[in-house]
Short mmCIF file of C-alpha atoms in Angstrom, two decimals:
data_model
loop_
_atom_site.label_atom_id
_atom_site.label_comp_id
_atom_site.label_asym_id
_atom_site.label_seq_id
_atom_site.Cartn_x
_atom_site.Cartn_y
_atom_site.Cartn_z
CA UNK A 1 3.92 -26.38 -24.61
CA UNK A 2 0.78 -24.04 -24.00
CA UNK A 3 2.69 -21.36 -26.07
CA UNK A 4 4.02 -23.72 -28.61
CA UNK A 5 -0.12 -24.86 -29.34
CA UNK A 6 -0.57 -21.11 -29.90
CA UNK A 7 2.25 -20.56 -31.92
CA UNK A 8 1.33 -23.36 -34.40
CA UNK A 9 -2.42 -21.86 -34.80
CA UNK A 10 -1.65 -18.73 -35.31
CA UNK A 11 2.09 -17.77 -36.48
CA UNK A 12 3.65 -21.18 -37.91
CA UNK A 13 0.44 -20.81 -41.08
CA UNK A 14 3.14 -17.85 -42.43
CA UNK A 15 5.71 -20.48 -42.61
CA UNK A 16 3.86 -23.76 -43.70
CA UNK A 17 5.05 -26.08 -46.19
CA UNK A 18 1.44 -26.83 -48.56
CA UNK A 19 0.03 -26.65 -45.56
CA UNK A 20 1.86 -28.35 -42.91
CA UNK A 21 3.55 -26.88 -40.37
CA UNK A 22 6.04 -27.99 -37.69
CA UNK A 23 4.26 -29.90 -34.14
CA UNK A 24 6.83 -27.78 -31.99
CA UNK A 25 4.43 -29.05 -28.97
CA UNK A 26 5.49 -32.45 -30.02
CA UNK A 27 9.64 -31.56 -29.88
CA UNK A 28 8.55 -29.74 -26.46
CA UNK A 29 7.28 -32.61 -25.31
CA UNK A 30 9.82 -35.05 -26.44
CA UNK A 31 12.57 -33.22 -24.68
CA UNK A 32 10.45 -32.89 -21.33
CA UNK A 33 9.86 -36.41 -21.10
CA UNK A 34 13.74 -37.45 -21.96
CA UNK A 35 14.32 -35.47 -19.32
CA UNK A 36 12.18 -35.59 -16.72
CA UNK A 37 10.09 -39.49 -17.05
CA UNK A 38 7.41 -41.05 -18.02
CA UNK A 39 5.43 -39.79 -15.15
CA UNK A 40 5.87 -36.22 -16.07
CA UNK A 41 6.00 -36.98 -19.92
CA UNK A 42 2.66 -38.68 -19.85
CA UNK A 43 0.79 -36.05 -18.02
CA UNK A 44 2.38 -33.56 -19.89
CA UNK A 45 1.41 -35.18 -23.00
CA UNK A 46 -1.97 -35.51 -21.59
CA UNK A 47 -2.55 -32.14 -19.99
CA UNK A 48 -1.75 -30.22 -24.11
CA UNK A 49 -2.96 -32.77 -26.08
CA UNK A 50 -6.81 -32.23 -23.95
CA UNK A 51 -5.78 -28.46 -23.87
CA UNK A 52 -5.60 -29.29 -27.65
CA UNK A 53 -8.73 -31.08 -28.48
CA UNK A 54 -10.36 -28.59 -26.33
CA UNK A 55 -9.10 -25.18 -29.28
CA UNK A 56 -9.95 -27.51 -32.06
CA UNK A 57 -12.68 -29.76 -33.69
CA UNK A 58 -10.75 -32.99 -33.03
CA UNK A 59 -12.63 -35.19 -30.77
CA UNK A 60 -11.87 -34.80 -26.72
CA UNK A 61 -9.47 -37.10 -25.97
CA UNK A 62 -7.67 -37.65 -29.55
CA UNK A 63 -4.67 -35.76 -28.91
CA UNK A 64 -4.37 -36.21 -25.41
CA UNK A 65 -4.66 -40.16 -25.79
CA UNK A 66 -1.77 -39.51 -28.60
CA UNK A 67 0.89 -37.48 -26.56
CA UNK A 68 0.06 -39.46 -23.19
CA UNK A 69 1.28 -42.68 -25.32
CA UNK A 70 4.23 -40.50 -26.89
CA UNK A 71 5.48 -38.65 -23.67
CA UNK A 72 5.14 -41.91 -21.74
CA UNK A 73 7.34 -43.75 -24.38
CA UNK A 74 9.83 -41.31 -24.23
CA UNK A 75 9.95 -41.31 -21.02
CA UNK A 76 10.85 -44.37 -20.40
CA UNK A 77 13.95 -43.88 -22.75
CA UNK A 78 14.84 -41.38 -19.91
CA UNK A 79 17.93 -41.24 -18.52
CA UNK A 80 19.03 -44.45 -20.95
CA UNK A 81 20.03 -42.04 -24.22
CA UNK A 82 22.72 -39.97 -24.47
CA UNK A 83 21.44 -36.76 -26.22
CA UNK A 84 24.17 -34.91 -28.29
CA UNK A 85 23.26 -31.62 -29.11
CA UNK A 86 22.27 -32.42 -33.41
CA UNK A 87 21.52 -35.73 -34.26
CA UNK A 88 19.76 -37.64 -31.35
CA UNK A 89 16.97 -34.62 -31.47
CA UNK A 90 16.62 -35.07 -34.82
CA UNK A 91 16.20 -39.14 -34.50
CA UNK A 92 14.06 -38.83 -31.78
CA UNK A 93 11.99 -36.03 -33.45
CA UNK A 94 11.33 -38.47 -37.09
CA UNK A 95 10.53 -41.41 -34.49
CA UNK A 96 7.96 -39.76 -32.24
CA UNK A 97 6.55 -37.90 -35.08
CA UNK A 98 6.21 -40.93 -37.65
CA UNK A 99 4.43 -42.80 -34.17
CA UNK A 100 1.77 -39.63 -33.74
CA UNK A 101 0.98 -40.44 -37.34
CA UNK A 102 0.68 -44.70 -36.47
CA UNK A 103 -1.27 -43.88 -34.07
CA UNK A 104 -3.24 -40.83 -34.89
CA UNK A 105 -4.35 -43.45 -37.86
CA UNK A 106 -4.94 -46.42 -35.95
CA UNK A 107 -7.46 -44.27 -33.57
CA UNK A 108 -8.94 -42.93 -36.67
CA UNK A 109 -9.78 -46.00 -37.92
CA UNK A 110 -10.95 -47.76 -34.70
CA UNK A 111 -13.43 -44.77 -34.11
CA UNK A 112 -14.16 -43.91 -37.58
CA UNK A 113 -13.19 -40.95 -37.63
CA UNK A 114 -12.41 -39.00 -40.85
CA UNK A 115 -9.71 -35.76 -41.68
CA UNK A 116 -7.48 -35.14 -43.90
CA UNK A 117 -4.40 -35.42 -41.74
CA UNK A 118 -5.04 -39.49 -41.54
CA UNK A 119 -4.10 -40.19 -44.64
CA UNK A 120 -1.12 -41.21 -42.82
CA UNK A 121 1.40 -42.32 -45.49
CA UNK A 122 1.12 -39.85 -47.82
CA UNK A 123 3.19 -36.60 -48.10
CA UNK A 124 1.80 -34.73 -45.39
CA UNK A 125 3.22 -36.74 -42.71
CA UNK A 126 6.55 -36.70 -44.45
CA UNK A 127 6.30 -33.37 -44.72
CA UNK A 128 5.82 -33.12 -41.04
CA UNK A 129 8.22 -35.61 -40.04
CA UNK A 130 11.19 -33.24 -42.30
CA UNK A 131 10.13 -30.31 -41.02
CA UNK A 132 9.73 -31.42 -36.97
CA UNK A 133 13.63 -33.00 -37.66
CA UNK A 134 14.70 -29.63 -39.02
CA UNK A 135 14.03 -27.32 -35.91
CA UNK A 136 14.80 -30.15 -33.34
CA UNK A 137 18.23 -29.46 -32.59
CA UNK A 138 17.04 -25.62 -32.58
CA UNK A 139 14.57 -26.22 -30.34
CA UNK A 140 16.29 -28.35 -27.79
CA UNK A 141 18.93 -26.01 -28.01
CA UNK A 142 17.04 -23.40 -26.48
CA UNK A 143 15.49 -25.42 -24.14
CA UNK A 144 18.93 -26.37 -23.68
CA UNK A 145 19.75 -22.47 -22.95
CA UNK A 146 16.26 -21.56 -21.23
CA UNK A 147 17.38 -24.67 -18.37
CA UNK A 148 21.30 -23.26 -17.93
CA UNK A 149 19.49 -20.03 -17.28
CA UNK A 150 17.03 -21.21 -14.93
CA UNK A 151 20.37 -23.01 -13.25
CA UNK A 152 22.08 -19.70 -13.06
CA UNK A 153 19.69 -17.45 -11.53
CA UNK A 154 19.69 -20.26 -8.49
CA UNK A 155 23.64 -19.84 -8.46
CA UNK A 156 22.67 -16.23 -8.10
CA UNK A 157 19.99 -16.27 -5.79
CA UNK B 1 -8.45 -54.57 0.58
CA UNK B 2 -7.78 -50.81 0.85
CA UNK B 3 -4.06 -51.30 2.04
CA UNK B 4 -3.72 -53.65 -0.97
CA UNK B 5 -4.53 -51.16 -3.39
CA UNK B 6 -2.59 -48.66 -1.74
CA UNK B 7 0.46 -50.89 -2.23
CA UNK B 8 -0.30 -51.74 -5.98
CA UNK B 9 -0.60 -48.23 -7.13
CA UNK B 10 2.84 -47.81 -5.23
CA UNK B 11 4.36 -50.13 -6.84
CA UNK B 12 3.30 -49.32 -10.02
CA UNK B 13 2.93 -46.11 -9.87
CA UNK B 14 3.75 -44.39 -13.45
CA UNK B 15 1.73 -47.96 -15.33
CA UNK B 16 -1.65 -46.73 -13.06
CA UNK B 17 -1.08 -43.66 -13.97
CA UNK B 18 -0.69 -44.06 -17.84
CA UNK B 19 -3.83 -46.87 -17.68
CA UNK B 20 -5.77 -44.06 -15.75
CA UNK B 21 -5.14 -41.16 -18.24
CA UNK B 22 -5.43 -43.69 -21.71
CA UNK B 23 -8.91 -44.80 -20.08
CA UNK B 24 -9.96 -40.90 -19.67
CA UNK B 25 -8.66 -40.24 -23.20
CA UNK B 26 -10.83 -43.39 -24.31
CA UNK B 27 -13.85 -42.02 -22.90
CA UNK B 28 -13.84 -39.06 -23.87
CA UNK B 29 -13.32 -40.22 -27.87
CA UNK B 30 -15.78 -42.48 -27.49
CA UNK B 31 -18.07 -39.82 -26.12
CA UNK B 32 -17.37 -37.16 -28.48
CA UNK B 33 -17.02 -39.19 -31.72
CA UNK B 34 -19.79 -41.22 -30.59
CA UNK B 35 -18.77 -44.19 -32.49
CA UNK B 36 -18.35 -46.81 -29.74
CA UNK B 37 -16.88 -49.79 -30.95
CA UNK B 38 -16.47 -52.65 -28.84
CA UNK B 39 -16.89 -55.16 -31.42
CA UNK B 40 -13.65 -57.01 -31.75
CA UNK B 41 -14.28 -57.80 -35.20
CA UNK B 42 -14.89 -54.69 -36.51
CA UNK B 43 -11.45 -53.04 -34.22
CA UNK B 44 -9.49 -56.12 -35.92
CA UNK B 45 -10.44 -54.95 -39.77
CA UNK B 46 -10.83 -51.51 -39.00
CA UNK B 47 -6.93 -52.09 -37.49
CA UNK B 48 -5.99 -53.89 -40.80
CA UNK B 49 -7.74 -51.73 -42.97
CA UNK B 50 -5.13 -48.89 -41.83
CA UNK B 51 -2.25 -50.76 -42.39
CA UNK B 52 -3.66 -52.15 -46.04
CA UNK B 53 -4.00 -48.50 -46.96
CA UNK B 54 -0.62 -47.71 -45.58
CA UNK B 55 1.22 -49.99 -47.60
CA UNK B 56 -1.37 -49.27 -51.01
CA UNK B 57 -0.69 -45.70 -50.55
CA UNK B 58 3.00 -46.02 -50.03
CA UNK B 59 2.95 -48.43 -53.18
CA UNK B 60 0.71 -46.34 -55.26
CA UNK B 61 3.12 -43.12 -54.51
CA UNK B 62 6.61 -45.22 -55.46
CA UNK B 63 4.52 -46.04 -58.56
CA UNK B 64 3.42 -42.50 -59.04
CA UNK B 65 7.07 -41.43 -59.08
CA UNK B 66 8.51 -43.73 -60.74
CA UNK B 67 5.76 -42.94 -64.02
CA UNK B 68 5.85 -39.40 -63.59
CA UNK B 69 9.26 -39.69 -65.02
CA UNK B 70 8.11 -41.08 -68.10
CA UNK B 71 5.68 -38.47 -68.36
CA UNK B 72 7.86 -35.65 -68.26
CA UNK B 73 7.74 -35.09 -71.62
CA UNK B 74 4.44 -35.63 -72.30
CA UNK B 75 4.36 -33.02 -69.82
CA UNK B 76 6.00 -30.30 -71.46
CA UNK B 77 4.11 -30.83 -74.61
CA UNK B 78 0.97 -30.48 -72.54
CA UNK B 79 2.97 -27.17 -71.16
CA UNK B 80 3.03 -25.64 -74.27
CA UNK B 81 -0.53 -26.09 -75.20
CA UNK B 82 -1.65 -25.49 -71.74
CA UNK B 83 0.47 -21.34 -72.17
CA UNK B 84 -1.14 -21.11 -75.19
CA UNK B 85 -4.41 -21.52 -74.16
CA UNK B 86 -3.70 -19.40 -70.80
CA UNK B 87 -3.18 -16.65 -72.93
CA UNK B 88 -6.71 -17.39 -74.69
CA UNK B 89 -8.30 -17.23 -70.85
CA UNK B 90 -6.36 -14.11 -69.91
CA UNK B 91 -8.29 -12.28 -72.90
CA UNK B 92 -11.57 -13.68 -71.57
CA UNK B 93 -10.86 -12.95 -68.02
CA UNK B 94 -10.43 -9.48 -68.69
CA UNK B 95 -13.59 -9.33 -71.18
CA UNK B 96 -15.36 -10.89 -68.30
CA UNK B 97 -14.48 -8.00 -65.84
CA UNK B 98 -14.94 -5.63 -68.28
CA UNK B 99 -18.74 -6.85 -69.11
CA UNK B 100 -18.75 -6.94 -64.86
CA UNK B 101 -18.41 -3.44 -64.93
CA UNK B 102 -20.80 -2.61 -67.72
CA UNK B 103 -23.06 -4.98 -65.45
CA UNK B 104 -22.54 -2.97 -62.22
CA UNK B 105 -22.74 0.56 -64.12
CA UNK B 106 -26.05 -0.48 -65.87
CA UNK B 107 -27.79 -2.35 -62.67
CA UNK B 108 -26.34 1.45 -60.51
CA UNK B 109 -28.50 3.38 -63.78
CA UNK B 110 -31.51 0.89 -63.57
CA UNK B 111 -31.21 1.27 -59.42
CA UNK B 112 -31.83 -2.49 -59.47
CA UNK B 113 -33.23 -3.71 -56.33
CA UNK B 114 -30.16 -6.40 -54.61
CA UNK B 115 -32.59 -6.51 -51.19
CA UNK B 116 -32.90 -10.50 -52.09
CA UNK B 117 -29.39 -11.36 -51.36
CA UNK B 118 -28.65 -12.81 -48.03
CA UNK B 119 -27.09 -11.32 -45.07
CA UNK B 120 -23.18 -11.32 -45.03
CA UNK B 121 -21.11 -11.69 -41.61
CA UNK B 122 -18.00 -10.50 -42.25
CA UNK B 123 -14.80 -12.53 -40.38
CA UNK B 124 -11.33 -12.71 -40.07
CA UNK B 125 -9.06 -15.64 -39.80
CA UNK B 126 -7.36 -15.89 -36.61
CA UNK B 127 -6.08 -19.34 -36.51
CA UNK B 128 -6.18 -22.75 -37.66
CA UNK B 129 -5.93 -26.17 -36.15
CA UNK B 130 -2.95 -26.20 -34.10
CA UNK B 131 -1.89 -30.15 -35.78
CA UNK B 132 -1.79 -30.82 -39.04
CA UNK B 133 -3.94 -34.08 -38.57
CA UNK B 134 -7.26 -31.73 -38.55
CA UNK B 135 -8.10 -28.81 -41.14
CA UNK B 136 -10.27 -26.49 -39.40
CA UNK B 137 -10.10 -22.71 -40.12
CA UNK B 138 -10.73 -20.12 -37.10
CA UNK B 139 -12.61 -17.21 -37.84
CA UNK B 140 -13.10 -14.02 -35.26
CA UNK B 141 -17.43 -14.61 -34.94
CA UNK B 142 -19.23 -16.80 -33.00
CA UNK B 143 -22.90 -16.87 -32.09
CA UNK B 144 -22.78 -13.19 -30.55
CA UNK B 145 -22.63 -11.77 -34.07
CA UNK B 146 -25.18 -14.18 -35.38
CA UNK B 147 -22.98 -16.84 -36.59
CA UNK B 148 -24.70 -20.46 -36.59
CA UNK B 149 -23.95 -23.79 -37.36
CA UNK B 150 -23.73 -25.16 -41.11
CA UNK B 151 -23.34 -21.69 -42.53
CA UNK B 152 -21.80 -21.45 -45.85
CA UNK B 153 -18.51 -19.58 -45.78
CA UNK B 154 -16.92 -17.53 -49.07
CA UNK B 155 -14.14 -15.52 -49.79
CA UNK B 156 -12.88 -13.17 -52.25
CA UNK B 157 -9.63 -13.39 -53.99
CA UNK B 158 -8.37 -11.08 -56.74
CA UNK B 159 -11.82 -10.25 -58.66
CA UNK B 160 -13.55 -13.87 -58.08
CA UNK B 161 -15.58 -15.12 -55.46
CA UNK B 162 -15.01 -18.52 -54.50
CA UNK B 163 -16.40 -21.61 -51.42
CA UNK B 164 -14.90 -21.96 -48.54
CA UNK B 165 -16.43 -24.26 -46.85
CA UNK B 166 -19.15 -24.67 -43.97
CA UNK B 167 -19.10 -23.66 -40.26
CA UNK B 168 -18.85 -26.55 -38.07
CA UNK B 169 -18.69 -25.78 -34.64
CA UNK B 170 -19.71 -22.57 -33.16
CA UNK B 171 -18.58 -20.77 -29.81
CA UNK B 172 -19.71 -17.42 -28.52
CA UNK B 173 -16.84 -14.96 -29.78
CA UNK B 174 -15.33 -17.72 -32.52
CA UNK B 175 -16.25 -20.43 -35.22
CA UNK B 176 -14.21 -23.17 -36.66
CA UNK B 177 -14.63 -23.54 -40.30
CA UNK B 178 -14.51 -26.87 -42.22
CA UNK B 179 -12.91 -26.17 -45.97
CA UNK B 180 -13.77 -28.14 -48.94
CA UNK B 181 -10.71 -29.99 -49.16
CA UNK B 182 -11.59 -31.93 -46.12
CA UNK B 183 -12.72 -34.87 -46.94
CA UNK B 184 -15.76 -34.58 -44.40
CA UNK B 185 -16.91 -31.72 -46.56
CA UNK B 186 -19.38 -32.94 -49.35
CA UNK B 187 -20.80 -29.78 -51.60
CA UNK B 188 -23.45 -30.67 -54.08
CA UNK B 189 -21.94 -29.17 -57.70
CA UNK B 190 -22.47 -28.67 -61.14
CA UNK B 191 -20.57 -27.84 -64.34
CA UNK B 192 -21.12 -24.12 -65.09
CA UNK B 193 -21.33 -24.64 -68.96
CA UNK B 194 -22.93 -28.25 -69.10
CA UNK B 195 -25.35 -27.83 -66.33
CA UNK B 196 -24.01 -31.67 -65.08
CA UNK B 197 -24.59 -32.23 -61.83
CA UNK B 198 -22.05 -34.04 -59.26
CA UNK B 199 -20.72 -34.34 -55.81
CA UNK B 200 -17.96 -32.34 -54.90
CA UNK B 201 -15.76 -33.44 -51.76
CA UNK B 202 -12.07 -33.13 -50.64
CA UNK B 203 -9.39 -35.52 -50.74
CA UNK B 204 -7.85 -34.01 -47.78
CA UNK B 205 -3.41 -35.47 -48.56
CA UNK B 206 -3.83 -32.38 -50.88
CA UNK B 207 -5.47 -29.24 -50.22
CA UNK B 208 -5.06 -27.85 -54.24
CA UNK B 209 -7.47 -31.04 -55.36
CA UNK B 210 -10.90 -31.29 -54.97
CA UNK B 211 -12.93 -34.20 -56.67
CA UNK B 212 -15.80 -34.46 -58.04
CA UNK B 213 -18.04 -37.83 -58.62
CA UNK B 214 -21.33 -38.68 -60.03
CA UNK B 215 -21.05 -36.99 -62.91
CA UNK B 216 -22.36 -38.40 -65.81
CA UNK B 217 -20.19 -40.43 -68.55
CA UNK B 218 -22.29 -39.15 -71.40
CA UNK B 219 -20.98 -35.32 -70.39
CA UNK B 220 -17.19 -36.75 -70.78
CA UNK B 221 -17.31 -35.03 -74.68
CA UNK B 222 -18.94 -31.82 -73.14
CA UNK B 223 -16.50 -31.20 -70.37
CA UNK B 224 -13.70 -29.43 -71.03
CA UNK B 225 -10.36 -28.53 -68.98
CA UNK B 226 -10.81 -24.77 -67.00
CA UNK B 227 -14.57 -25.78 -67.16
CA UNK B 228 -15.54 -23.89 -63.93
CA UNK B 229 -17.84 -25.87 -60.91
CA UNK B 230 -20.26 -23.63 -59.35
CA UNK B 231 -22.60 -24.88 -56.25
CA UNK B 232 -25.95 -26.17 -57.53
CA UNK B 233 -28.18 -25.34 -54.58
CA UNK B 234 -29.29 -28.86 -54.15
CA UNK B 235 -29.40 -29.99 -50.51
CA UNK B 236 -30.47 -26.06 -49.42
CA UNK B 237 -26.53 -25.97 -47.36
CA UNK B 238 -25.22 -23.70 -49.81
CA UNK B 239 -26.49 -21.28 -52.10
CA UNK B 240 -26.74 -22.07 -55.74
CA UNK B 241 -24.10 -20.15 -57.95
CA UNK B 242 -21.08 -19.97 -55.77
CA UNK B 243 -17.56 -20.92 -57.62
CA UNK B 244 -16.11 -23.98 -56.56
CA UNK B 245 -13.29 -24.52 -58.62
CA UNK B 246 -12.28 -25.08 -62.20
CA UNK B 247 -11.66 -28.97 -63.83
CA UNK B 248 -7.88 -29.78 -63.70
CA UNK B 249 -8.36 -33.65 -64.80
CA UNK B 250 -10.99 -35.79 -66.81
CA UNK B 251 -11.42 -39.20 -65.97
CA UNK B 252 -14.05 -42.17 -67.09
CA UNK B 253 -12.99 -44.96 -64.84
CA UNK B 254 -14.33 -48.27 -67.07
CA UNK B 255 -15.43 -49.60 -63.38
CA UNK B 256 -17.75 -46.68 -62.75
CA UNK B 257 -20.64 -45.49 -64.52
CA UNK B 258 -19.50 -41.58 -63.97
CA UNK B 259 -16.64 -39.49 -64.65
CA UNK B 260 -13.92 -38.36 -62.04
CA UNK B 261 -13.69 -34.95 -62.63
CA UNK B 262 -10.18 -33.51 -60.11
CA UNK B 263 -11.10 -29.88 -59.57
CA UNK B 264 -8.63 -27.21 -58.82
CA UNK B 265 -10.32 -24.86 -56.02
CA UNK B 266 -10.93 -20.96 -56.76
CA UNK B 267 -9.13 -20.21 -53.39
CA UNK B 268 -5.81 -20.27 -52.52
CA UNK B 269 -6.49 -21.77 -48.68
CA UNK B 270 -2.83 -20.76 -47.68
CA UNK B 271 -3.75 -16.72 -48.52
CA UNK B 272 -7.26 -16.67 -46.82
CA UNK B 273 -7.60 -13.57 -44.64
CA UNK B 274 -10.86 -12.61 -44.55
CA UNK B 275 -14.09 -14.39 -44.89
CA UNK B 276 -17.72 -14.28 -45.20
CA UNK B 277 -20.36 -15.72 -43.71
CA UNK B 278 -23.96 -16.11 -45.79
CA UNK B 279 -26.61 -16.28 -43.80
CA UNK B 280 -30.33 -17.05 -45.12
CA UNK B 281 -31.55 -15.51 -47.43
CA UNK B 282 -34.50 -12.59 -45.61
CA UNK B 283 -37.37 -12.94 -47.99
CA UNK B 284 -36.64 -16.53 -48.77
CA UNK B 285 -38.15 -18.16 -45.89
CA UNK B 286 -37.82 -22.24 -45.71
CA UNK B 287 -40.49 -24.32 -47.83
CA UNK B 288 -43.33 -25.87 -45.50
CA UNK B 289 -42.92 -29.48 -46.52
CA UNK B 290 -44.18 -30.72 -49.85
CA UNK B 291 -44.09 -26.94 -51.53
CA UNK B 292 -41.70 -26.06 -54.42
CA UNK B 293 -38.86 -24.17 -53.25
CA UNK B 294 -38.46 -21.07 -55.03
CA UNK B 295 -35.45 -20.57 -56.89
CA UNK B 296 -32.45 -19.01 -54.95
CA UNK B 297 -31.29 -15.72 -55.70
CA UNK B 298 -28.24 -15.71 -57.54
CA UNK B 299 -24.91 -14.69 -55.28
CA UNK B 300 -23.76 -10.78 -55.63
CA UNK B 301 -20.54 -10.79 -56.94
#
């Protein structure tokens, strides 16, 4: 998830759409809490989203409070979803990604803060919510790949 | 007591856990935005208020749509006029650069003195926020090459100079820049070939659009289309002079007594590469209070 912040400050820009690009920390995240809990998706969520307010000019605890809600609620979904390997990322993906924008707007309001992401229903979110459902499948196909790896080397060892 | 405790967080481990880490994250934004609000009320409209713009923007977009169809062909009338009068501009662009250069050769021949412009920190951009809910630029200087807080940030592209924005937060080897199209970004204005003053600020859902307010409805007949926005100086943030943007769209709301004037910016945000920093000006130190400014040196460009 560390990597995937970095990524999406530095590389994604080359391949934004006006300006929007694809909250691959989000998909990360997603797919570690459906696997693993809400115990490990909500300090996951919280450990990059504080790792996140602490690169950028958000406010400490913005992000963090966002992705400790998200990787909690997915977590709880753990275990109860079957995930197929195209649509159920990309379902997932729209849901969690429409609910960072909920809430990333309801926080906004509640402690007045003002950017131009909270405009939440307006095209940039929708932008973001195509683009996130787009490289889902991708992305939890590798992570897919990265875990039967991980599995073989133990088979090996 | 303590055994009790012990037992509850057992039980409930994962709830304790999420309560625990929400509080933190509560804290800390009420901390660092330092807005506390504990006033039920205020949560309750503030709450509302979210959703009511939810649903008026969602509206006001279907209803966009839906019109723009009708204006298509208006459109493509305005198309026609608008590539005939690009043509016009591409004749005056390139007399412009070519008096530029007569400029530059004449000031070289007169060995004109340009000591009175301000220092220029040179930056790169090496990032930018890393969710698209924020719009901060990062730039490769921090407060070891000088860089400070509220500094007024330009860039070139092509042969024009053009505003950036302002430096917001400032660490010891980088700076986060805040552009104009953020809607926390406010950059006193005025119309290059009216002299009308205004307030330009970003809408933020679109980084191409800039608005401007405050400008006078009496200038409506004055202001033309392409008209370009430079920075007026007032406020002391940013020097007087720099390009903003050009006027894209006219409006006299009958509700307001100025115009809304939407403002294409010079720069392209999604090509920015490499910045600069102003700092103040050397010979131009700040007015004691209650003595006339003098009047800022004009930009280099």
């Amino acid at each position: 998830m560390v990597v995937c912040i970095l990524l999406q400050s530095t590389i994604l820009n080359r391949v934004a759409i006006r300006g929007v690009r694809p909250d691959l920390a989000l998909i990360v995240l997603i797919f570690v809490s459906m696997r693993r809990g809400p115990m490990v998706g909500q300090v996951s969520g919280f450990a990059t989203g504080f790792l996140e307010d602490m690169m950028n000019v958000s406010p400490l605890g913005f992000h963090s409070l966002l992705r400790t809600v998200i990787g909690y609620v997915y977590g709880l979904l753990s275990g109860n979803v079957f995930i197929d390997p195209f649509l159920m990322p990309i379902v997932l993906t729209v849901i969690a990604t429409i609910l960072k924008g909920i809430l990333a707007g309801i926080v906004s309001a509640v402690f007045g803060l003002a950017a131009s992401g909270f405009i939440t229903f307006t095209g940039r979110l929708w932008i973001e919510v195509g683009y996130n459902g787009v490289i889902a499948p991708f992305l939890f196909a590798l992570l897919n790949l990265f875990k039967m790896f991980k599995q073989a080397d133990k088979e090996g060892a | 007591m303590p055994g009790l405790f012990e037992g509850f967080f057992a039980r409930h481990r994962k709830g304790a856990t999420l309560a625990v880490l929400v509080l933190v994250s509560f804290v800390c934004l009420m901390i660092s935005s330092r807005t506390l609000v504990i006033r039920p009320k205020e949560i309750g409209l503030s709450a509302a208020g979210f959703f009511q713009k939810g649903f008026s923007g969602f509206f006001a977009w279907f209803g966009d749509t839906v019109g723009s169809i009708g204006q298509l062909q208006a459109a493509r009338e305005e198309l026609a006029a608008a590539r005939e009068r690009l043509q016009e501009m591409d004749q005056a662009t390139r007399e412009v650069l070519e008096l530029r250069r007569q400029n530059e050769a004449l000031r070289q021949q007169l060995d004109f003195a340009q000591t009175l412009a301000p220092e220029r920190i040179p930056a790169e951009v090496i990032a930018r926020d890393t969710d698209n809910l924020f719009s901060t630029i990062t730039i490769n200087k921090g407060s070891r090459q000088g860089v400070k807080k509220g500094m007024p940030v330009v860039a070139w592209q092509g042969d024009i100079e053009g505003l950036v924005g302002k430096v917001v937060l400032v660490g010891p080897g980088t700076s986060e820049v805040l552009p104009l199209y953020d809607p926390q970004c406010m950059v006193s204005a005025r119309v290059d070939s009216t002299r009308d003053e205004g307030l330009v600020l970003g809408e933020g859902k679109d980084r191409g659009t800039l608005v401007m307010n405050y400008v006078k409805k009496i200038a409506k007949n004055k202001i033309t289309y392409g008209d370009l926005v430079v920075t007026s100086g007032l406020g002391g943030l940013y020097p007087k002079g720099i390009n903003v943007g050009r006027i894209r769209d006219i409006t006299a709301p009958t509700y307001q007594t100025s115009l809304v004037l939407r403002v294409e910016p010079i720069i392209d945000f999604d090509r920015l590469e490499y910045l600069f920093l102003i700092g103040p000006e050397p010979d131009n130190p700040a007015p004691a209070v209650g003595q006339q400014a003098p009047p800022a040196a004009p930009v280099a460009k």
